[in-house]
Amino acid sequence: MSKIWHPFTQEKTAQHPLEIIKGSEEYLFDASGKRYVDMVSSWWVNILGHANPDIADAISAQAHTLEHVIFAGFSHEPAEQLVAKLSKFLPNSLSKFFFSDDGSTAVEVALKMCYQFFTNRGIRGRNVFINLQGGYHGDTLGAMSAAGCSSEYHSTFGEFFFRTFSIKFPKTRQDETDALAELEKFLAHEHEKVCALIVEPLVQGAAGMRMYSPRFLDAVVNAVRQHGILVIFDEVMTGFFRTGTMFAFEQCSVVPDVICLSKGLTGGFLPLSLTVVTESIYEAFLSDDWKKAFIHGHSYTANPIACAAALKAQELLQTPAVQENIKRISQLHAELLAELPDELIRERRHLGTIAAVDLTSSALADAAKLEMLEKGVIIRPLGNTVYFIPPYCTSEQSLRYAYQCLRDFLQSPQHSAT
Ligand SMILES: Cc1ncc(COP(=O)(O)O)c(C=O)c1O
């Protein structure tokens, strides 16, 4: 029996983990040599596919030059170059970049910065965060708190959570109007207690790739901004063209004060994240008083090898070939989703390279996972939602194959009778 305790896994009932020994493009290979199409980009990180040789070379070169250096009091070229590159794709207002290690820590940093932004300016008591019901921002205590008890994942820890107000997730136009009215009502009484709004823009990943309109997000942001509340967009999953644009917020007319980036940042090679904030937030931390500094850092902050991987991944992401692939996958999603049978599907949706279908039950989604794995396609349903979020290098053939496997599953007499 293995001594390893796996993440997000009920160890008692889970199947024995599949040992993967190799990756290449959209494929993973097990010890027997069986090939799998990775339709979840290995927890949404491998946007450029597995074992990309250009990123591997960049990592190797950096490892032979400078593998790590303390980032307090020191800097290095890979970090400087990465920030310069990303700046080209972000609005001028988002101008200060704070490094950390993963999506959860990028969110922790964002929450702490927003809170301290106010306390550094002598404003106390702004300790409530507004979120969108069902959101997910990571597994550390602050990130769990920010998502609030409406998250199915973390209610066990509810008694540790700071206070939040959850905006109802809108499914219809009427829901949007109602949710905004409720928000306005809350703000009218309690706005002085609110520090920041935190949302996954346009797509809530862990909630089941739930999508909502830029129109609603714009309205929410405009409502909270009237009260001086800061706006955090958690683009840990949506960033780097997942939704079709480099960042999801480009599809809105508002720009956040803080953006959290991770997952696809290094093309899925190494853990790294960024919390990018406005000049005005940064300036609130400038003081002769050391305590007003942002006293937060991790041992591996801005690891040079991870930065070199990110730099190469970001370069590749902008190439015409990758951009073409992103458009192709998006078009294929639209076409292939429509071809899935209506029976057993409650809803289908897609945005950019993300496609999802809600099946009639979670049991059915779990059964689909097992059957598709058998056929060499890796999926990881969220409740009753089966979704595809493939690496951008995924060929048309592999994508068609994954949809074919799902179609066959849904049409098999055994399941269609369920
Ligand atoms: C939107 C969002 N924020 C934060 C996180 C946490 O990221 P990590 O798992 O890298 O800590 C995730 C992870 O899935 C996420 O989807």
GROMACS .gro file of N, CA and C in nm, residues 131-138 143-144 146-148 150-154 166 169 198-200 204-207 210 234:
model
   87
  131ASN      N    1  -1.862   3.786  -0.235
  131ASN     CA    2  -1.825   3.685  -0.336
  131ASN      C    3  -1.946   3.651  -0.420
  132LEU      N    4  -1.924   3.565  -0.519
  132LEU     CA    5  -2.035   3.515  -0.599
  132LEU      C    6  -2.062   3.372  -0.555
  133GLN      N    7  -2.185   3.346  -0.517
  133GLN     CA    8  -2.224   3.216  -0.462
  133GLN      C    9  -2.167   3.099  -0.545
  134GLY      N   10  -2.108   3.004  -0.473
  134GLY     CA   11  -2.055   2.885  -0.541
  134GLY      C   12  -1.912   2.901  -0.589
  135GLY      N   13  -1.854   3.018  -0.569
  135GLY     CA   14  -1.717   3.042  -0.618
  135GLY      C   15  -1.615   2.956  -0.545
  136TYR      N   16  -1.501   2.942  -0.607
  136TYR     CA   17  -1.391   2.864  -0.547
  136TYR      C   18  -1.263   2.943  -0.568
  137HIS      N   19  -1.187   2.961  -0.459
  137HIS     CA   20  -1.065   3.041  -0.472
  137HIS      C   21  -0.942   2.973  -0.414
  138GLY      N   22  -0.953   2.844  -0.380
  138GLY     CA   23  -0.839   2.772  -0.328
  138GLY      C   24  -0.869   2.710  -0.193
  143ALA      N   25  -0.847   3.171   0.148
  143ALA     CA   26  -0.912   3.146   0.018
  143ALA      C   27  -1.045   3.075   0.038
  144MET      N   28  -1.050   2.982   0.134
  144MET     CA   29  -1.177   2.913   0.164
  144MET      C   30  -1.278   3.013   0.219
  146ALA      N   31  -1.294   3.330   0.174
  146ALA     CA   32  -1.340   3.425   0.072
  146ALA      C   33  -1.453   3.365  -0.009
  147ALA      N   34  -1.446   3.233  -0.033
  147ALA     CA   35  -1.554   3.168  -0.109
  147ALA      C   36  -1.678   3.154  -0.023
  148GLY      N   37  -1.658   3.148   0.109
  148GLY     CA   38  -1.771   3.144   0.201
  148GLY      C   39  -1.833   3.006   0.213
  150SER      N   40  -2.105   2.906   0.110
  150SER     CA   41  -2.186   2.860  -0.002
  150SER      C   42  -2.108   2.759  -0.086
  151SER      N   43  -1.974   2.754  -0.064
  151SER     CA   44  -1.895   2.657  -0.139
  151SER      C   45  -1.919   2.518  -0.079
  152GLU      N   46  -1.943   2.423  -0.167
  152GLU     CA   47  -1.971   2.287  -0.120
  152GLU      C   48  -1.847   2.222  -0.060
  153TYR      N   49  -1.732   2.273  -0.097
  153TYR     CA   50  -1.608   2.203  -0.063
  153TYR      C   51  -1.564   2.221   0.082
  154HIS      N   52  -1.589   2.337   0.138
  154HIS     CA   53  -1.517   2.372   0.260
  154HIS      C   54  -1.602   2.398   0.382
  166SER      N   55  -2.269   3.676   0.000
  166SER     CA   56  -2.269   3.606  -0.129
  166SER      C   57  -2.376   3.660  -0.223
  169PHE      N   58  -2.597   3.340  -0.753
  169PHE     CA   59  -2.551   3.312  -0.889
  169PHE      C   60  -2.670   3.321  -0.985
  198ILE      N   61  -1.463   3.958  -0.451
  198ILE     CA   62  -1.377   3.862  -0.519
  198ILE      C   63  -1.463   3.768  -0.603
  199VAL      N   64  -1.429   3.755  -0.731
  199VAL     CA   65  -1.506   3.666  -0.820
  199VAL      C   66  -1.413   3.600  -0.921
  200GLU      N   67  -1.458   3.484  -0.968
  200GLU     CA   68  -1.398   3.424  -1.088
  200GLU      C   69  -1.474   3.487  -1.205
  204GLN      N   70  -1.718   3.009  -1.334
  204GLN     CA   71  -1.681   2.951  -1.203
  204GLN      C   72  -1.635   2.808  -1.229
  205GLY      N   73  -1.504   2.786  -1.217
  205GLY     CA   74  -1.447   2.656  -1.254
  205GLY      C   75  -1.497   2.542  -1.168
  206ALA      N   76  -1.457   2.541  -1.040
  206ALA     CA   77  -1.487   2.428  -0.953
  206ALA      C   78  -1.636   2.411  -0.926
  207ALA      N   79  -1.714   2.515  -0.950
  207ALA     CA   80  -1.859   2.503  -0.931
  207ALA      C   81  -1.923   2.423  -1.045
  210ARG      N   82  -1.949   2.687  -1.440
  210ARG     CA   83  -2.074   2.765  -1.452
  210ARG      C   84  -2.041   2.899  -1.514
  234ASP      N   85  -1.028   3.673  -0.973
  234ASP     CA   86  -0.948   3.551  -0.961
  234ASP      C   87  -0.947   3.483  -1.098
   0.00000   0.00000   0.00000
